[in-house]
C-alpha cells in the first residue's frame, strides 16, 4: 500500500509539473543496503544530459532545504530550528553529498553502476530534454483568461455587492451607530425615507457567461472531460474522445512505467553490487485498461464472429 501511495504521488507530480525524478538510494553503508526509490520534485533537480545527443542523462544535482526540530524552553518559549541545505551531486561514477556546503564523506562514494542512477520521467516530451510538458499543456491561455475574468468579477462584487444605506430628508450625526446590526431609525420626517442602494451588477452576469463559455470549450475539446458531457452527445463522438484520452494517457503511462522499470533495475543492481547495462530491460510493468471495458458488448461481438465462421 505504501508503494502504491508513492507511485500515485509520483504520477501526480509528473502530471502537474511535467517531470519527475527517481533515484535508488542505499539506506545503509553496508549490506543489506535496503535500497529505496526516492522521488524528487523537478524544481529541486538540475539534470545534465550528454552533449552529443542530448538524450542520455549523465548526471544531476538535487538541492533541498530542511529545518532542525524546534526547541521548547521550560518557560514555553519556542526557538525555531536552523535552516540547512542538502545537496546531492550524481554522475556515472559516484555520488557526492554536501550538507551546508560541507562534503559528507559517510554519504558519498562510488556507486559502481557504470551509469547515472538518476531517472528522469517526462509526462510529455518537448524540444528540451530537461523539461517536459504537464498534462494541462495547451490550456494555459484559457486558464489565464478564466483567472483574469474571475479577478474582474471579484473586484466588481467587492465594489458593488455590499448595499449602501441612503437616507433622504434627514441627516445622521457623526456618532451614530445606525450601521450596526439591529439598529432602528425613528423620527424621520413625513417626506423622508431610509433605504439600501444596491447597483444592478449587470456586467457581472456577462463576466460569468464568458467564464462558462471558456469552460464549455475546454470540456468539449479536452479528452479528460470524457465523462463530464451533460448534453446530448452521440456514441460515436464519445468513442472518438475515449480513443484520444486512451492515446494521451497511454503514451504517458509508457514513459512513466519505463522510468519506473529502469529505477527498479538500478536499485536491484545497487543491492547486488553489480554494474548495470544501460540498454537492458529486464523488468516489465503492466496495468489494467485505462478505461473500463464493456465486457458484455465485447463477448457478444466475439460470439457473433464465431457463429459467422
Coordinates of C-alpha atoms in Angstrom, one line a residue, residues 6-15 17-23 38-43 45 49 57 118-123 130 132 256 259-260 262:
X6 CA 4.2 6.7 -3.5
X7 CA 3.7 5.7 -7.1
X8 CA 0.4 7.6 -7.2
X9 CA 2.1 10.7 -5.7
X10 CA 4.9 10.4 -8.3
X11 CA 2.5 10.1 -11.2
X12 CA 0.5 13.1 -9.9
X13 CA 3.8 15.1 -9.7
X14 CA 4.7 14.2 -13.2
X15 CA 1.2 15.2 -14.5
X17 CA 4.8 19.6 -13.0
X18 CA 5.6 17.8 -16.3
X19 CA 8.6 16.0 -14.8
X20 CA 9.6 13.5 -12.1
X21 CA 13.0 12.3 -11.0
X22 CA 13.6 8.9 -9.3
X23 CA 16.8 7.8 -7.6
X38 CA 13.3 8.3 -3.7
X39 CA 11.1 10.7 -5.8
X40 CA 12.3 14.3 -6.3
X41 CA 10.3 17.5 -7.1
X42 CA 11.6 18.6 -10.5
X43 CA 12.1 22.1 -9.2
X45 CA 16.8 19.0 -9.7
X49 CA 22.4 15.4 -20.4
X57 CA 21.1 11.5 -18.6
X118 CA 19.0 9.1 -11.7
X119 CA 15.9 8.5 -13.8
X120 CA 14.0 11.4 -15.5
X121 CA 10.4 10.8 -16.3
X122 CA 8.6 13.3 -18.6
X123 CA 4.8 13.5 -18.8
X130 CA 15.4 18.6 -19.3
X132 CA 8.7 18.0 -20.0
X256 CA 6.2 6.5 -16.5
X259 CA 11.2 5.1 -15.9
X260 CA 9.9 3.1 -13.0
X262 CA 14.7 1.5 -15.0

